[in-house]
XYZ file of C-alpha atoms in Angstrom:
588
model
C 137.644 103.452 60.498
C 134.527 103.325 62.124
C 131.310 104.649 59.858
C 131.292 108.192 59.394
C 127.756 109.705 59.930
C 125.916 111.544 56.379
C 124.254 114.165 58.446
C 126.287 117.716 57.938
C 126.032 118.098 62.085
C 125.683 115.931 64.714
C 122.872 117.753 66.736
C 122.608 114.495 69.385
C 126.378 115.158 69.554
C 126.131 119.080 69.922
C 123.424 118.867 72.356
C 125.955 116.645 74.677
C 128.300 118.938 74.369
C 126.149 121.949 75.126
C 125.769 120.894 78.745
C 129.204 121.379 79.364
C 128.229 125.248 78.689
C 125.985 125.748 81.833
C 128.960 126.557 84.082
C 129.482 129.635 81.254
C 126.226 130.901 80.560
C 126.414 135.070 81.297
C 129.489 134.226 78.537
C 127.506 132.573 76.176
C 124.986 134.867 76.071
C 127.357 138.009 75.850
C 128.621 136.054 72.747
C 125.354 135.989 71.754
C 124.706 139.629 71.628
C 128.727 140.519 70.182
C 127.124 138.293 67.087
C 123.791 140.218 66.930
C 125.857 143.394 66.785
C 127.933 142.517 64.520
C 126.114 141.118 62.072
C 124.017 144.825 62.234
C 127.111 146.721 62.601
C 128.374 145.282 58.719
C 126.169 146.676 57.282
C 126.203 150.019 58.440
C 129.544 150.728 56.820
C 127.944 150.333 52.839
C 124.305 151.768 54.259
C 126.504 155.425 55.742
C 128.809 155.321 52.000
C 125.489 154.923 50.231
C 124.098 158.349 52.076
C 127.120 159.998 51.451
C 127.363 159.538 47.931
C 123.695 160.046 47.162
C 123.310 162.664 49.515
C 127.080 164.619 49.714
C 129.236 163.216 46.742
C 126.595 163.345 43.215
C 124.726 166.444 45.292
C 128.472 168.267 45.316
C 127.435 169.139 48.990
C 130.663 169.735 51.278
C 127.760 170.093 54.187
C 127.021 167.027 56.123
C 129.805 165.224 54.452
C 132.201 165.546 57.458
C 129.607 163.806 59.241
C 129.250 160.840 57.445
C 133.062 160.167 57.647
C 133.000 160.552 61.705
C 129.967 158.321 61.662
C 131.530 155.539 59.277
C 134.678 156.163 61.857
C 132.637 155.248 65.277
C 131.196 152.056 63.579
C 134.478 151.034 62.427
C 136.439 151.328 66.016
C 133.343 150.421 68.096
C 132.790 146.737 65.545
C 136.812 146.416 66.561
C 136.324 146.510 69.998
C 133.283 143.856 69.574
C 135.162 142.149 66.908
C 138.298 141.961 69.669
C 135.724 141.147 72.361
C 134.284 138.043 70.669
C 137.137 136.596 69.636
C 138.664 136.177 72.607
C 135.591 135.527 74.633
C 134.735 132.892 72.092
C 138.040 131.145 72.438
C 137.486 131.764 76.405
C 134.578 129.279 76.331
C 136.254 127.129 74.221
C 139.410 126.899 76.888
C 137.450 126.721 79.610
C 134.602 124.247 78.711
C 137.468 121.587 77.126
C 139.347 122.158 80.428
C 135.650 120.484 82.169
C 136.049 118.237 79.970
C 139.387 117.217 79.844
C 139.098 116.914 83.714
C 136.253 114.853 83.682
C 137.961 112.175 81.203
C 141.106 112.143 83.207
C 138.930 111.242 85.826
C 137.282 108.710 84.228
C 140.952 107.070 82.808
C 141.856 106.869 86.265
C 139.297 104.266 87.536
C 139.193 102.209 84.451
C 139.741 98.328 84.806
C 143.384 96.721 84.155
C 141.837 95.077 81.384
C 140.831 98.213 79.394
C 144.461 99.368 79.313
C 145.730 95.510 78.808
C 143.360 96.135 75.362
C 143.971 99.624 74.474
C 146.417 101.567 72.948
C 148.246 104.052 74.743
C 149.006 106.486 72.071
C 145.461 106.602 71.045
C 144.029 107.367 74.693
C 147.196 110.031 75.244
C 145.716 111.627 71.668
C 141.979 111.857 73.148
C 143.144 113.493 76.450
C 145.488 116.480 74.263
C 145.179 116.472 70.728
C 141.117 115.690 70.293
C 140.810 118.277 73.324
C 141.802 121.063 71.351
C 139.986 120.437 68.517
C 137.078 120.513 70.881
C 138.034 123.513 72.225
C 138.239 124.677 68.210
C 134.738 124.569 67.990
C 133.448 127.403 70.348
C 136.490 129.208 69.240
C 137.131 129.368 65.878
C 134.223 127.268 64.751
C 130.529 127.320 65.994
C 130.050 131.445 67.056
C 131.575 132.416 64.006
C 129.389 130.275 61.339
C 126.567 131.637 63.610
C 127.753 135.391 62.703
C 128.525 134.718 59.388
C 125.407 133.120 59.295
C 124.099 136.555 61.129
C 125.665 138.915 58.947
C 123.995 137.343 55.569
C 120.652 136.695 57.072
C 121.071 140.541 57.447
C 122.864 141.582 54.402
C 120.704 139.904 52.576
C 117.266 141.437 54.249
C 118.721 145.427 53.544
C 119.852 143.687 49.912
C 115.824 143.295 49.495
C 114.936 146.302 50.752
C 117.229 148.734 48.988
C 117.283 147.646 45.335
C 115.092 143.974 44.778
C 115.975 143.934 40.949
C 120.220 143.852 42.161
C 118.620 141.707 44.763
C 117.604 139.218 42.284
C 120.977 138.765 40.473
C 122.570 137.995 43.280
C 120.566 135.884 44.931
C 120.438 133.671 41.474
C 124.290 132.861 41.564
C 123.926 132.070 45.354
C 122.051 128.798 44.970
C 125.176 127.999 42.936
C 127.380 128.713 45.481
C 125.368 126.946 48.020
C 125.217 123.438 46.456
C 128.740 123.166 46.153
C 129.526 124.121 49.707
C 126.827 121.596 50.917
C 128.729 118.761 49.052
C 131.905 120.548 50.443
C 131.017 120.136 54.205
C 129.982 116.407 53.086
C 133.580 115.115 51.829
C 135.199 117.098 54.461
C 133.401 115.150 56.676
C 134.500 111.843 55.798
C 138.047 113.150 55.333
C 138.451 114.193 58.306
C 137.401 111.423 59.882
C 139.902 109.963 58.051
C 142.351 112.361 59.391
C 141.939 111.819 62.688
C 141.865 108.234 62.609
C 145.583 108.260 61.255
C 146.332 111.288 63.511
C 145.430 108.261 66.239
C 147.822 105.411 64.934
C 150.423 108.096 63.772
C 150.810 109.082 68.137
C 150.138 104.891 68.958
C 153.536 104.124 66.459
C 155.221 106.807 67.547
C 154.332 106.287 71.749
C 154.870 102.810 71.708
C 158.368 102.919 69.785
C 159.836 105.594 71.564
C 158.790 103.388 74.846
C 160.473 100.654 73.097
C 163.781 102.270 71.815
C 166.150 100.032 73.607
C 164.409 96.836 72.277
C 164.739 98.089 68.798
C 168.248 98.857 69.274
C 169.165 95.810 70.537
C 167.142 93.935 68.254
C 168.710 96.146 65.270
C 165.068 96.903 63.824
C 165.241 100.343 62.962
C 165.200 100.050 59.450
C 162.079 97.697 59.718
C 160.725 99.970 62.092
C 161.622 103.519 59.654
C 159.744 101.065 56.990
C 156.847 100.996 58.840
C 156.381 104.557 59.958
C 157.031 105.689 56.518
C 153.788 103.525 54.757
C 151.973 105.120 58.670
C 153.266 108.544 58.152
C 152.508 108.377 53.912
C 149.111 107.184 55.186
C 148.599 110.122 57.293
C 150.158 112.355 54.364
C 146.953 111.262 52.211
C 144.128 112.059 54.626
C 145.596 115.635 54.722
C 146.024 115.946 50.999
C 142.699 115.101 50.445
C 141.583 117.541 52.886
C 143.609 120.037 50.983
C 142.354 119.120 47.620
C 138.173 119.748 49.055
C 139.871 122.972 49.419
C 141.232 123.649 46.299
C 138.478 122.976 44.039
C 135.884 125.119 46.262
C 137.641 127.790 47.345
C 138.562 128.803 43.457
C 134.826 128.171 42.367
C 133.442 130.155 45.528
C 135.605 133.325 44.025
C 134.701 132.466 40.811
C 130.916 133.054 41.321
C 131.564 136.253 43.723
C 133.363 138.089 41.241
C 131.068 137.189 38.271
C 128.413 138.203 40.164
C 129.952 141.589 40.849
C 130.150 142.318 37.555
C 126.943 141.347 36.759
C 125.962 144.102 39.507
C 128.242 146.308 38.117
C 126.996 145.968 34.167
C 123.664 146.229 35.267
C 123.212 148.298 38.086
C 125.517 150.749 35.567
C 122.755 150.310 32.942
C 120.278 151.680 35.575
C 122.365 154.376 36.922
C 122.611 155.914 33.391
C 118.914 155.246 33.157
C 118.094 157.222 36.773
C 117.233 154.351 38.028
C 119.520 153.285 40.304
C 121.349 155.834 42.387
C 125.745 155.950 42.262
C 125.254 155.308 45.630
C 122.900 152.079 46.147
C 125.576 150.436 43.498
C 128.358 151.143 45.127
C 126.918 149.844 48.121
C 125.676 146.271 46.197
C 129.252 146.253 45.359
C 130.389 146.312 48.717
C 127.540 144.289 49.959
C 128.481 141.482 47.452
C 131.490 140.308 49.163
C 129.938 140.469 52.165
C 127.677 137.802 51.381
C 129.527 135.705 49.631
C 132.333 135.641 51.929
C 130.481 134.701 55.021
C 129.711 131.368 53.014
C 133.173 130.816 52.133
C 134.646 131.086 55.540
C 131.448 129.419 56.922
C 132.746 126.353 54.433
C 136.345 127.299 55.741
C 134.908 126.813 59.670
C 132.977 124.092 59.139
C 136.010 122.613 58.700
C 137.021 123.278 62.308
C 133.735 122.231 63.284
C 133.830 118.890 62.168
C 137.354 118.230 62.851
C 135.785 119.537 66.254
C 132.500 117.212 66.390
C 134.491 114.127 64.600
C 137.054 114.529 68.250
C 133.739 114.782 70.980
C 132.641 111.806 69.187
C 135.570 110.006 70.005
C 135.970 111.615 73.560
C 132.589 110.710 74.620
C 133.146 107.193 73.217
C 136.220 107.052 75.888
C 133.525 108.875 78.550
C 130.395 106.076 77.415
C 132.939 103.499 78.042
C 132.190 101.639 81.457
C 135.046 99.436 82.452
C 134.853 100.344 85.805
C 135.458 98.144 89.278
C 132.403 97.823 90.638
C 132.794 100.205 93.817
C 129.666 99.521 95.905
C 131.534 98.657 98.883
C 130.519 100.507 102.662
C 132.755 98.772 104.401
C 135.828 101.451 104.906
C 138.726 99.461 106.287
C 140.923 101.259 108.799
C 143.030 98.347 108.786
C 143.203 94.924 108.262
C 144.375 92.088 111.063
C 145.777 90.191 107.750
C 143.530 87.026 107.233
C 143.467 86.375 103.904
C 141.080 83.395 102.461
C 140.589 82.103 98.708
C 137.142 80.384 97.845
C 136.950 78.453 95.240
C 138.230 81.124 92.629
C 137.622 81.325 89.101
C 139.349 83.959 86.593
C 140.100 84.434 82.760
C 141.508 87.886 81.279
C 139.747 86.206 77.863
C 136.210 84.587 77.977
C 136.387 81.045 78.042
C 139.901 80.823 78.755
C 140.384 80.533 82.621
C 143.594 81.685 84.599
C 142.898 80.528 87.613
C 140.607 77.652 88.136
C 139.026 76.936 91.571
C 142.057 78.472 93.712
C 141.516 78.306 97.353
C 144.262 78.391 100.137
C 144.366 80.552 103.163
C 147.252 82.885 104.881
C 146.902 83.261 108.127
C 147.641 86.630 110.335
C 151.090 87.727 110.389
C 151.979 85.133 107.820
C 154.603 84.767 105.206
C 153.453 83.185 102.631
C 155.319 82.064 99.092
C 153.830 81.380 95.331
C 155.833 79.696 93.636
C 155.572 77.973 90.100
C 156.535 78.560 86.236
C 155.592 81.325 84.014
C 151.671 81.550 83.197
C 150.755 79.599 86.398
C 148.382 82.335 88.276
C 151.212 83.652 90.343
C 150.590 87.422 89.601
C 147.025 87.145 88.767
C 146.478 86.332 92.769
C 147.967 89.329 93.536
C 145.964 91.204 90.691
C 142.495 89.758 91.902
C 143.671 90.330 95.744
C 143.947 94.393 94.638
C 141.167 94.323 92.285
C 142.511 95.102 89.237
C 140.290 92.686 87.849
C 136.893 90.748 88.721
C 136.504 87.183 89.502
C 134.362 85.004 87.651
C 133.413 83.203 90.731
C 134.369 82.118 94.157
C 134.958 84.615 97.057
C 138.496 86.691 98.155
C 137.552 87.296 101.921
C 140.357 89.677 104.319
C 139.478 89.167 107.866
C 136.175 87.545 106.407
C 134.828 90.307 104.777
C 134.508 89.908 100.941
C 136.616 92.473 99.720
C 133.832 93.176 96.908
C 132.027 94.785 100.319
C 135.416 97.261 100.979
C 135.712 100.269 99.284
C 138.246 100.198 96.714
C 140.295 103.177 98.607
C 140.585 101.707 101.852
C 141.489 98.248 100.132
C 144.441 98.992 97.887
C 145.305 101.762 101.073
C 145.588 98.279 103.691
C 147.669 96.758 100.794
C 151.232 97.698 99.727
C 152.272 95.875 96.520
C 156.270 96.234 95.144
C 155.928 94.698 91.459
C 159.302 93.223 89.577
C 159.008 95.803 87.073
C 159.192 99.217 89.087
C 157.848 102.530 87.445
C 159.113 105.360 88.474
C 157.363 109.281 87.566
C 159.837 111.798 86.244
C 159.727 113.352 89.474
C 162.049 113.242 92.656
C 163.232 110.290 94.853
C 160.609 111.865 97.514
C 158.192 112.304 95.544
C 158.651 108.910 94.250
C 158.112 107.328 97.337
C 154.994 109.663 98.936
C 153.092 109.684 95.808
C 152.634 113.285 97.076
C 150.208 112.062 99.600
C 150.304 115.421 102.337
C 150.083 112.622 105.436
C 153.866 111.058 104.565
C 155.775 113.659 105.531
C 159.921 114.026 104.623
C 160.747 113.068 108.157
C 158.637 109.696 108.238
C 160.949 109.048 104.613
C 163.892 109.987 106.263
C 163.326 107.457 109.281
C 161.918 104.449 107.034
C 164.683 104.607 104.680
C 167.001 104.412 107.451
C 164.874 101.562 108.863
C 165.089 99.617 105.787
C 169.240 100.840 105.744
C 169.042 102.609 102.204
C 169.311 106.228 103.733
C 172.731 106.494 102.834
C 172.053 105.745 99.046
C 169.742 108.190 98.369
C 172.065 110.620 100.329
C 175.287 109.560 98.252
C 173.071 110.627 95.006
C 172.981 114.364 94.084
C 170.491 116.537 95.997
C 169.306 113.260 97.747
C 165.810 112.553 98.444
C 165.340 115.866 96.057
C 166.659 114.262 93.223
C 164.711 114.169 90.141
C 165.151 110.490 88.643
C 163.582 111.363 85.141
C 161.204 109.388 83.094
C 160.452 106.046 84.246
C 163.370 106.367 86.309
C 166.098 106.287 83.810
C 168.858 107.950 85.806
C 169.030 104.623 88.748
C 169.753 101.250 87.777
C 167.307 98.340 87.997
C 168.237 97.369 91.878
C 168.068 101.298 92.774
C 164.466 101.517 90.907
C 163.340 98.785 93.193
C 164.749 99.609 96.437
C 162.933 102.883 96.110
C 159.670 100.904 95.228
C 160.228 99.349 98.163
C 160.689 101.951 100.463
C 157.377 103.367 98.571
C 155.582 100.260 100.032
C 157.059 100.755 103.321
C 156.612 104.476 104.289
C 152.310 103.549 104.231
C 152.540 100.992 106.899
C 150.129 98.389 105.012
C 148.485 95.734 106.446
C 149.305 92.791 104.007
C 151.989 92.989 102.088
C 152.982 91.549 98.478
C 156.366 91.482 96.977
C 155.839 90.198 93.050
C 159.576 88.399 92.517
C 160.882 92.152 93.538
C 164.097 90.437 94.311
C 164.081 88.940 90.814
C 166.358 91.534 88.809
C 168.385 92.851 91.285
C 172.486 92.809 91.927
C 173.606 90.865 95.145
C 174.172 94.404 97.573
C 170.442 95.427 96.713
C 168.867 92.048 97.296
C 171.064 91.962 100.478
C 169.470 96.016 101.379
C 166.090 94.102 99.982
C 165.994 90.902 102.108
C 166.941 93.396 105.034
C 164.133 95.270 104.798
C 161.584 92.158 104.401
C 162.793 90.816 107.238
C 161.835 94.132 109.351
C 158.723 95.034 107.420
C 156.876 91.653 107.192
C 157.176 91.230 110.946
C 153.673 90.814 112.565
C 152.407 91.426 109.140
C 150.593 88.940 106.619
C 152.553 88.880 103.776
C 152.635 87.196 99.965
C 155.736 86.958 98.264
C 155.658 85.188 94.184
C 159.200 84.051 94.973
C 162.167 83.997 92.543
C 165.228 83.618 94.783
C 165.779 80.583 97.403
C 166.279 83.012 100.163
C 162.851 83.758 100.687
C 161.169 80.891 99.698
C 163.338 79.070 102.761
C 162.256 81.774 105.192
C 158.277 81.718 104.325
C 155.721 79.832 106.746
C 153.467 78.584 103.815
C 154.364 77.776 100.195
C 152.130 77.363 97.312
C 152.682 75.735 94.247
C 150.661 76.698 91.782
C 150.471 74.742 87.912
C 148.210 75.719 84.895
C 146.139 77.981 87.054
C 145.283 75.999 90.531
C 147.613 74.949 93.626
C 149.335 71.407 92.608
C 151.381 71.385 96.435
C 151.287 73.430 99.844
C 153.461 73.018 103.095
C 156.991 74.867 104.228
C 160.064 74.344 102.164
C 161.654 71.255 103.999
C 158.124 69.325 103.844
C 157.783 70.389 100.033
C 161.228 68.513 99.586
C 160.171 65.505 101.322
C 157.628 64.762 98.555
C 158.968 61.839 96.124
C 158.836 63.301 92.690
C 156.797 66.063 93.909
C 156.655 69.374 91.802
C 158.042 71.729 94.062
C 161.033 69.387 94.590
C 161.336 69.284 90.528
C 160.623 72.889 90.381
C 163.824 73.530 92.495
C 165.948 71.206 92.110
C 165.462 72.235 87.743
C 165.447 76.277 88.782
C 165.732 77.452 92.168
C 169.002 75.691 92.950
C 170.481 76.455 89.288
C 169.282 80.312 90.120
C 171.425 80.230 94.051
C 174.430 78.403 91.924
C 174.470 81.272 89.281
C 174.197 83.934 91.889
């Protein structure tokens, strides 16, 4: 758990959060006016009661009594209207502010390097973007303005009490420091408790998200009981965190009620004696008994609202920590690639995911315009890394990657990635229609274009065989389709963008023979006149490649055509072919 700051309120953090209020400064100003009006109106009812008792009831005068009653009713109506406006617009401000922060956070997340996601929990990030955001909204809707209103109310009540009767006020103020000290201790410990709660919420979200995503693996390996026990432990920590906050509440609020009740008793006793002596009026005594809850209740409410404020500040701190993370690919390129001819060159490229553990060790090769090259090698040899670097998902350590003689660092990220279409082995489909999964909601790709592209590569009939055809909802991660069908959709997604460079990352490794045949036919069509890089898994793809790059332990150990490499005695490719690819073909 991160270290908790000892200060009760982080003004630096709030100052930063306050920057998001600027677009809503008029609403903010209106809320401040409402706070002032509510504080003034809060003391009006006791004061009118005091005057009504002393002027009419004590003197038994009916004249003017109805006026006081009507005046009190008017004050209550106005107070209710102001309270309604205050509550609504405080929440409105909080929701609008958090909407702006959430949009900024999501935009920030969209541009993070893949390395950031390699090292981050998706569940924690979801907590930041959803749950923590609601806690930030509560800062304004239920925290800050409420605290400010209560403090101002206390100040006004304090002043009116002093003005009305100093001796009775002193009784109240003698009791007040005890409650103030208890409140400060309560706030201090609640801050630490809520920091612990937020940590445990993040852990809980992360654990549940991962297990639900990987439910098939858990059930395949009968890990239900083990994961249940793990969840019980995490849930227990979460429960203990919340119970700690409940414990602090259960101590503080009874103490606050006790102090308030003692204070009312003392004022009633001492004030009653003064009434009998004639030094204090009945109206003043009644007013003071009404003032005391108005002075003590806000303190209790402040402590309660401070819980909300603390949770919001802790959440804001976590969100800003993500916003402050600088994990973006340097996008300072000025060249906008309308299209590429397709000449690719890797020049002595070094790269490592983890520092001092190189994955690529001086990789150099050329892909000529319109060529199809296959990259083969054992798992972990660095094949997929080449694809990641070509798309600039990661930054290289040394060397250069050039397309058409231009360093890809000098090309804008958007235009670079627009010209490179990638079909991955692990296909990701959104819980949406087939059409939207193909176009990814790009307005410049029409339904007619998608339909024609599907016909070109021979999968239109397959799509139309599904309920609602192109409008068929594949649900989360495309669970309504087989792995082969998902791969076909992914292939069509790449095809409709009309890329300059095509990348197939073992795109046929997990599909049935029928789907593979469709993809092979489509591959032949889409690769015509287009530079293509294929991380090969099936022999048919390798044989048709213009060039094969053979990788081992981050280096290119051989390159050439299929026939050339097979002629090398004890060659790495020949051994790989005989051990791996030939066996795969026999199995197929």
